[in-house]
PDB file of C-alpha atoms and ligand atoms in Angstrom:
ATOM      1  CA  MET P   1       0.000   0.000   0.000  1.00  0.00           C
ATOM      2  CA  GLN P   2       1.297   3.392  -0.911  1.00  0.00           C
ATOM      3  CA  PRO P   3       0.982   6.060   1.785  1.00  0.00           C
ATOM      4  CA  TYR P   4      -1.651   8.727   1.340  1.00  0.00           C
ATOM      5  CA  PRO P   5      -0.370  11.951  -0.188  1.00  0.00           C
ATOM      6  CA  ASP P   6      -0.323  14.927   2.176  1.00  0.00           C
ATOM      7  CA  ILE P   7      -1.879  17.230  -0.357  1.00  0.00           C
ATOM      8  CA  CYS P   8      -4.787  15.902  -2.360  1.00  0.00           C
ATOM      9  CA  PRO P   9      -3.818  15.477  -6.032  1.00  0.00           C
ATOM     10  CA  CYS P  10      -6.774  17.644  -7.060  1.00  0.00           C
ATOM     11  CA  GLN P  11      -5.355  20.522  -4.993  1.00  0.00           C
ATOM     12  CA  ILE P  12      -2.038  20.684  -6.797  1.00  0.00           C
ATOM     13  CA  ASN P  13      -2.226  23.222  -9.544  1.00  0.00           C
ATOM     14  CA  PRO P  14       0.954  24.290 -11.298  1.00  0.00           C
ATOM     15  CA  THR P  15      -0.491  27.575 -12.515  1.00  0.00           C
ATOM     16  CA  ALA P  16      -2.748  28.896  -9.753  1.00  0.00           C
ATOM     17  CA  GLU P  17      -1.548  31.366  -7.177  1.00  0.00           C
ATOM     18  CA  THR P  18      -3.979  30.174  -4.581  1.00  0.00           C
ATOM     19  CA  ALA P  19      -3.863  31.774  -1.175  1.00  0.00           C
ATOM     20  CA  ASP P  20      -5.828  29.015   0.511  1.00  0.00           C
ATOM     21  CA  ALA P  21      -3.986  26.181   2.147  1.00  0.00           C
ATOM     22  CA  PRO P  22      -4.441  23.085  -0.018  1.00  0.00           C
ATOM     23  CA  LEU P  23      -6.474  20.279   1.507  1.00  0.00           C
ATOM     24  CA  SER P  24      -4.935  16.978   2.475  1.00  0.00           C
ATOM     25  CA  TYR P  25      -6.117  13.852   0.672  1.00  0.00           C
ATOM     26  CA  ARG P  26      -7.876  12.686   3.851  1.00  0.00           C
ATOM     27  CA  ASP P  27      -9.874  15.914   4.034  1.00  0.00           C
ATOM     28  CA  CYS P  28     -10.537  16.104   0.320  1.00  0.00           C
ATOM     29  CA  CYS P  29     -11.095  13.205  -2.078  1.00  0.00           C
ATOM     30  CA  LYS P  30     -10.415  10.187   0.164  1.00  0.00           C
ATOM     31  CA  PRO P  31     -13.922   9.927   1.699  1.00  0.00           C
ATOM     32  CA  TYR P  32     -15.427   9.885  -1.796  1.00  0.00           C
ATOM     33  CA  HIS P  33     -13.026   7.188  -3.016  1.00  0.00           C
ATOM     34  CA  ASP P  34     -13.596   5.119   0.119  1.00  0.00           C
ATOM     35  CA  ALA P  35     -17.367   5.299  -0.222  1.00  0.00           C
ATOM     36  CA  PHE P  36     -17.160   3.758  -3.683  1.00  0.00           C
ATOM     37  CA  TYR P  37     -14.645   1.123  -2.679  1.00  0.00           C
ATOM     38  CA  ASN P  38     -16.772  -0.030   0.200  1.00  0.00           C
ATOM     39  CA  ASP P  39     -19.810  -0.068  -2.052  1.00  0.00           C
ATOM     40  CA  GLU P  40     -21.516   2.238   0.375  1.00  0.00           C
ATOM     41  CA  ILE P  41     -22.449   4.660  -2.323  1.00  0.00           C
ATOM     42  CA  ASP P  42     -26.055   3.534  -2.501  1.00  0.00           C
ATOM     43  CA  LYS P  43     -26.465   3.879   1.234  1.00  0.00           C
ATOM     44  CA  ALA P  44     -27.711   7.154   2.574  1.00  0.00           C
ATOM     45  CA  ASP P  45     -24.545   7.828   4.589  1.00  0.00           C
ATOM     46  CA  GLY P  46     -22.102   7.185   1.741  1.00  0.00           C
ATOM     47  CA  THR P  47     -20.062  10.223   0.786  1.00  0.00           C
ATOM     48  CA  LYS P  48     -21.097  11.327  -2.643  1.00  0.00           C
ATOM     49  CA  ALA P  49     -20.135  14.270  -4.773  1.00  0.00           C
ATOM     50  CA  GLU P  50     -22.475  17.194  -4.126  1.00  0.00           C
ATOM     51  CA  THR P  51     -21.647  18.899  -7.404  1.00  0.00           C
ATOM     52  CA  ALA P  52     -20.248  18.019 -10.790  1.00  0.00           C
ATOM     53  CA  GLU P  53     -17.073  19.925  -9.922  1.00  0.00           C
ATOM     54  CA  ARG P  54     -16.617  17.812  -6.791  1.00  0.00           C
ATOM     55  CA  LEU P  55     -17.029  14.667  -8.850  1.00  0.00           C
ATOM     56  CA  MET P  56     -14.574  15.994 -11.424  1.00  0.00           C
ATOM     57  CA  ARG P  57     -11.990  16.586  -8.690  1.00  0.00           C
ATOM     58  CA  THR P  58     -12.416  13.120  -7.195  1.00  0.00           C
ATOM     59  CA  ARG P  59     -12.119  11.558 -10.652  1.00  0.00           C
ATOM     60  CA  TYR P  60      -8.886  13.435 -11.323  1.00  0.00           C
ATOM     61  CA  SER P  61      -7.492  12.275  -7.972  1.00  0.00           C
ATOM     62  CA  ALA P  62      -8.570   8.734  -8.803  1.00  0.00           C
ATOM     63  CA  PHE P  63      -6.542   8.901 -12.016  1.00  0.00           C
ATOM     64  CA  VAL P  64      -3.489  10.158 -10.121  1.00  0.00           C
ATOM     65  CA  LEU P  65      -3.802   7.479  -7.429  1.00  0.00           C
ATOM     66  CA  VAL P  66      -4.669   4.788 -10.024  1.00  0.00           C
ATOM     67  CA  LYS P  67      -8.167   3.893  -8.880  1.00  0.00           C
ATOM     68  CA  PRO P  68      -9.755   2.764 -12.149  1.00  0.00           C
ATOM     69  CA  GLU P  69     -12.734   1.265 -10.285  1.00  0.00           C
ATOM     70  CA  TYR P  70     -13.690   4.748  -9.172  1.00  0.00           C
ATOM     71  CA  ILE P  71     -13.456   6.059 -12.728  1.00  0.00           C
ATOM     72  CA  VAL P  72     -15.765   3.282 -13.923  1.00  0.00           C
ATOM     73  CA  LYS P  73     -18.285   3.603 -11.094  1.00  0.00           C
ATOM     74  CA  THR P  74     -18.610   7.360 -11.492  1.00  0.00           C
ATOM     75  CA  THR P  75     -19.414   7.043 -15.200  1.00  0.00           C
ATOM     76  CA  VAL P  76     -23.127   6.922 -16.044  1.00  0.00           C
ATOM     77  CA  PRO P  77     -24.265   3.311 -15.301  1.00  0.00           C
ATOM     78  CA  ALA P  78     -25.345   2.565 -18.904  1.00  0.00           C
ATOM     79  CA  GLN P  79     -21.762   3.186 -20.075  1.00  0.00           C
ATOM     80  CA  GLN P  80     -19.905   1.352 -17.303  1.00  0.00           C
ATOM     81  CA  GLY P  81     -19.891  -2.036 -19.028  1.00  0.00           C
ATOM     82  CA  LEU P  82     -18.549  -0.461 -22.230  1.00  0.00           C
ATOM     83  CA  LEU P  83     -15.466   1.086 -20.626  1.00  0.00           C
ATOM     84  CA  ASP P  84     -12.036  -0.439 -21.142  1.00  0.00           C
ATOM     85  CA  PHE P  85     -10.893  -0.980 -17.555  1.00  0.00           C
ATOM     86  CA  ASP P  86      -7.340  -2.021 -18.470  1.00  0.00           C
ATOM     87  CA  ALA P  87      -6.894   0.969 -20.776  1.00  0.00           C
ATOM     88  CA  ILE P  88      -8.059   3.346 -18.042  1.00  0.00           C
ATOM     89  CA  GLU P  89      -5.705   1.714 -15.559  1.00  0.00           C
ATOM     90  CA  SER P  90      -2.643   1.824 -17.802  1.00  0.00           C
ATOM     91  CA  TRP P  91      -3.359   5.401 -18.909  1.00  0.00           C
ATOM     92  CA  ALA P  92      -3.611   6.441 -15.246  1.00  0.00           C
ATOM     93  CA  LYS P  93      -0.340   4.646 -14.433  1.00  0.00           C
ATOM     94  CA  GLU P  94       1.634   5.874 -17.408  1.00  0.00           C
ATOM     95  CA  THR P  95       0.645   9.517 -17.190  1.00  0.00           C
ATOM     96  CA  HIS P  96       2.802  11.793 -15.053  1.00  0.00           C
ATOM     97  CA  TRP P  97       0.023  13.902 -13.580  1.00  0.00           C
ATOM     98  CA  ALA P  98       0.920  17.461 -12.598  1.00  0.00           C
ATOM     99  CA  GLY P  99      -2.255  19.133 -11.377  1.00  0.00           C
ATOM    100  CA  LEU P 100      -5.832  20.105 -12.069  1.00  0.00           C
ATOM    101  CA  GLU P 101      -7.276  23.488 -12.878  1.00  0.00           C
ATOM    102  CA  ILE P 102     -11.034  24.006 -12.930  1.00  0.00           C
ATOM    103  CA  VAL P 103     -11.579  26.634 -15.618  1.00  0.00           C
ATOM    104  CA  GLU P 104     -15.352  26.914 -15.308  1.00  0.00           C
ATOM    105  CA  HIS P 105     -18.126  25.019 -13.549  1.00  0.00           C
ATOM    106  CA  THR P 106     -21.652  25.332 -14.924  1.00  0.00           C
ATOM    107  CA  PRO P 107     -23.583  23.672 -12.077  1.00  0.00           C
ATOM    108  CA  LYS P 108     -26.973  23.665 -13.756  1.00  0.00           C
ATOM    109  CA  LEU P 109     -27.600  23.009 -17.423  1.00  0.00           C
ATOM    110  CA  GLY P 110     -31.224  22.194 -18.124  1.00  0.00           C
ATOM    111  CA  LYS P 111     -32.940  19.813 -15.716  1.00  0.00           C
ATOM    112  CA  ARG P 112     -30.196  17.402 -14.804  1.00  0.00           C
ATOM    113  CA  HIS P 113     -26.898  18.236 -16.470  1.00  0.00           C
ATOM    114  CA  ALA P 114     -23.805  20.189 -15.519  1.00  0.00           C
ATOM    115  CA  GLN P 115     -20.512  20.928 -17.227  1.00  0.00           C
ATOM    116  CA  VAL P 116     -16.984  21.387 -15.989  1.00  0.00           C
ATOM    117  CA  GLU P 117     -14.274  22.908 -18.127  1.00  0.00           C
ATOM    118  CA  PHE P 118     -10.885  21.884 -16.820  1.00  0.00           C
ATOM    119  CA  LYS P 119      -7.225  21.485 -17.576  1.00  0.00           C
ATOM    120  CA  ALA P 120      -5.518  18.323 -16.346  1.00  0.00           C
ATOM    121  CA  TYR P 121      -1.776  18.914 -16.383  1.00  0.00           C
ATOM    122  CA  PHE P 122       0.800  16.248 -17.037  1.00  0.00           C
ATOM    123  CA  ASN P 123       4.486  16.030 -17.747  1.00  0.00           C
ATOM    124  CA  ALA P 124       5.215  15.059 -21.282  1.00  0.00           C
ATOM    125  CA  LYS P 125       7.887  12.408 -21.607  1.00  0.00           C
ATOM    126  CA  ASP P 126       9.773  14.012 -24.483  1.00  0.00           C
ATOM    127  CA  ASN P 127      13.243  15.406 -23.886  1.00  0.00           C
ATOM    128  CA  THR P 128      12.462  19.051 -24.423  1.00  0.00           C
ATOM    129  CA  VAL P 129      15.269  21.295 -23.280  1.00  0.00           C
ATOM    130  CA  ASP P 130      13.013  23.920 -21.791  1.00  0.00           C
ATOM    131  CA  LEU P 131      11.515  22.573 -18.555  1.00  0.00           C
ATOM    132  CA  ALA P 132       8.474  24.809 -18.783  1.00  0.00           C
ATOM    133  CA  GLU P 133       7.517  23.256 -22.068  1.00  0.00           C
ATOM    134  CA  LYS P 134       7.332  19.808 -20.574  1.00  0.00           C
ATOM    135  CA  ILE P 135       4.100  20.470 -18.729  1.00  0.00           C
ATOM    136  CA  GLN P 136       1.138  20.018 -21.003  1.00  0.00           C
ATOM    137  CA  ALA P 137      -2.604  20.063 -20.389  1.00  0.00           C
ATOM    138  CA  HIS P 138      -5.617  18.070 -21.437  1.00  0.00           C
ATOM    139  CA  HIS P 139      -8.142  20.885 -21.864  1.00  0.00           C
ATOM    140  CA  GLU P 140     -11.640  19.448 -21.797  1.00  0.00           C
ATOM    141  CA  LEU P 141     -15.269  20.300 -21.303  1.00  0.00           C
ATOM    142  CA  SER P 142     -16.902  17.406 -19.485  1.00  0.00           C
ATOM    143  CA  THR P 143     -20.626  16.842 -19.058  1.00  0.00           C
ATOM    144  CA  PHE P 144     -22.206  15.267 -15.990  1.00  0.00           C
ATOM    145  CA  VAL P 145     -25.729  14.001 -15.395  1.00  0.00           C
ATOM    146  CA  LYS P 146     -27.672  13.618 -12.173  1.00  0.00           C
ATOM    147  CA  VAL P 147     -29.287  10.192 -11.845  1.00  0.00           C
ATOM    148  CA  LYS P 148     -31.532   8.865  -9.111  1.00  0.00           C
ATOM    149  CA  SER P 149     -30.023   5.798  -7.502  1.00  0.00           C
ATOM    150  CA  LYS P 150     -31.955   2.618  -6.814  1.00  0.00           C
ATOM    151  CA  ALA P 151     -31.341   2.414  -3.119  1.00  0.00           C
ATOM    152  CA  ASN P 152     -32.158   5.917  -2.004  1.00  0.00           C
ATOM    153  CA  GLN P 153     -33.954   8.992  -3.193  1.00  0.00           C
ATOM    154  CA  ASP P 154     -30.843  11.098  -3.564  1.00  0.00           C
ATOM    155  CA  ALA P 155     -29.629  11.735  -7.059  1.00  0.00           C
ATOM    156  CA  LEU P 156     -25.954  11.112  -7.808  1.00  0.00           C
ATOM    157  CA  TRP P 157     -23.755  12.867 -10.307  1.00  0.00           C
ATOM    158  CA  TYR P 158     -22.192  10.752 -13.055  1.00  0.00           C
ATOM    159  CA  PHE P 159     -19.749  11.496 -15.846  1.00  0.00           C
ATOM    160  CA  LEU P 160     -21.061  11.213 -19.411  1.00  0.00           C
ATOM    161  CA  ASP P 161     -18.242   9.775 -21.487  1.00  0.00           C
ATOM    162  CA  PRO P 162     -18.426  11.122 -25.058  1.00  0.00           C
ATOM    163  CA  THR P 163     -15.849   8.569 -26.255  1.00  0.00           C
ATOM    164  CA  VAL P 164     -18.115   5.593 -25.527  1.00  0.00           C
ATOM    165  CA  ALA P 165     -20.102   4.553 -28.594  1.00  0.00           C
ATOM    166  CA  MET P 166     -23.733   4.128 -27.595  1.00  0.00           C
ATOM    167  CA  THR P 167     -26.118   2.130 -29.766  1.00  0.00           C
ATOM    168  CA  VAL P 168     -29.166   4.064 -28.617  1.00  0.00           C
ATOM    169  CA  SER P 169     -31.225   5.916 -31.226  1.00  0.00           C
ATOM    170  CA  GLN P 170     -32.269   9.529 -30.806  1.00  0.00           C
ATOM    171  CA  LYS P 171     -35.914   8.593 -30.128  1.00  0.00           C
ATOM    172  CA  GLN P 172     -35.228   5.886 -27.549  1.00  0.00           C
ATOM    173  CA  PRO P 173     -35.481   6.533 -23.807  1.00  0.00           C
ATOM    174  CA  CYS P 174     -32.343   8.177 -22.475  1.00  0.00           C
ATOM    175  CA  ILE P 175     -29.486   6.069 -21.110  1.00  0.00           C
ATOM    176  CA  CYS P 176     -29.575   7.974 -17.815  1.00  0.00           C
ATOM    177  CA  GLY P 177     -33.031   6.651 -16.970  1.00  0.00           C
ATOM    178  CA  SER P 178     -34.696  10.064 -16.904  1.00  0.00           C
ATOM    179  CA  GLY P 179     -37.587   8.790 -19.030  1.00  0.00           C
ATOM    180  CA  GLU P 180     -37.026  11.480 -21.652  1.00  0.00           C
ATOM    181  CA  LYS P 181     -36.015  10.787 -25.223  1.00  0.00           C
ATOM    182  CA  PHE P 182     -32.273  10.377 -25.666  1.00  0.00           C
ATOM    183  CA  LYS P 183     -32.021  13.347 -28.038  1.00  0.00           C
ATOM    184  CA  ARG P 184     -33.768  15.642 -25.551  1.00  0.00           C
ATOM    185  CA  CYS P 185     -31.573  14.510 -22.673  1.00  0.00           C
ATOM    186  CA  CYS P 186     -28.003  13.147 -22.624  1.00  0.00           C
ATOM    187  CA  GLY P 187     -27.941  12.701 -26.410  1.00  0.00           C
ATOM    188  CA  GLY P 188     -27.387  16.419 -26.752  1.00  0.00           C
ATOM    189  CA  TYR P 189     -24.036  16.054 -24.968  1.00  0.00           C
ATOM    190  CA  LEU P 190     -22.762  12.806 -26.468  1.00  0.00           C
TER     191      LEU P 190
HETATM  192 ZN1   ZN L 201      -9.124  16.231  -3.771  1.00  0.00          ZN
HETATM  193 ZN1   ZN L 202     -30.252  11.496 -20.024  1.00  0.00          ZN
END
C-alpha cells in the first residue's frame, strides 16, 4: 500500500496562485473514493459528490492514485460495461500527472446536467530542453448528469463519457433513466 499523499492530487495546480492552504487527501477526495470502494455509495450515509465539480476533482485524484474502479463507477451506469478498464488503468499509471485546474463550472444546465471545463496537467515524456515546455494540459469540457439511484432517493452525479459509442437511437429513452427521449436529454451532450 502506498501512503496517502499529504496534499490531495486535485489541490495541486501548477499555474494557480492560490492563497488558501491546499487540503490533504484525507480531508478532500479520500472519503469519496472510500465510499465507492466499500460499495456504500447507494447507502444514505455514503459520501457522494455534491456537485459536478466535486465529482470531477475526485475523478482526477482517482486517475493520479490509479483507482480505475472509481473512474468506472462514477461514469453513467449505462456506459460502465462499455469502458475499457485495463486501458483506463494503464493510462492512469503511465501519465505523469501534474495538477488540475477548474476553468469553469456550470452547475446547472437544463434539468439534470452540468458541465466542468478543466485542464488536467501532465508532464510530457519528451526530452524538451526547456523545462516549462514539458508540462502540457488536457483541456476538456466534461458533461455530468444527475441520476436517481436505486437504493435511495438522492440523485448522484455521473460522468457522461463522449468517447463511448452508444447504440441508442435519438428517439429511444435516455441512457440515464430520466424517461425522456435520448435526443432531448443526454444525447445532446454525447
Ligand atoms: Zn481532492
Ligand atoms: Zn439522459
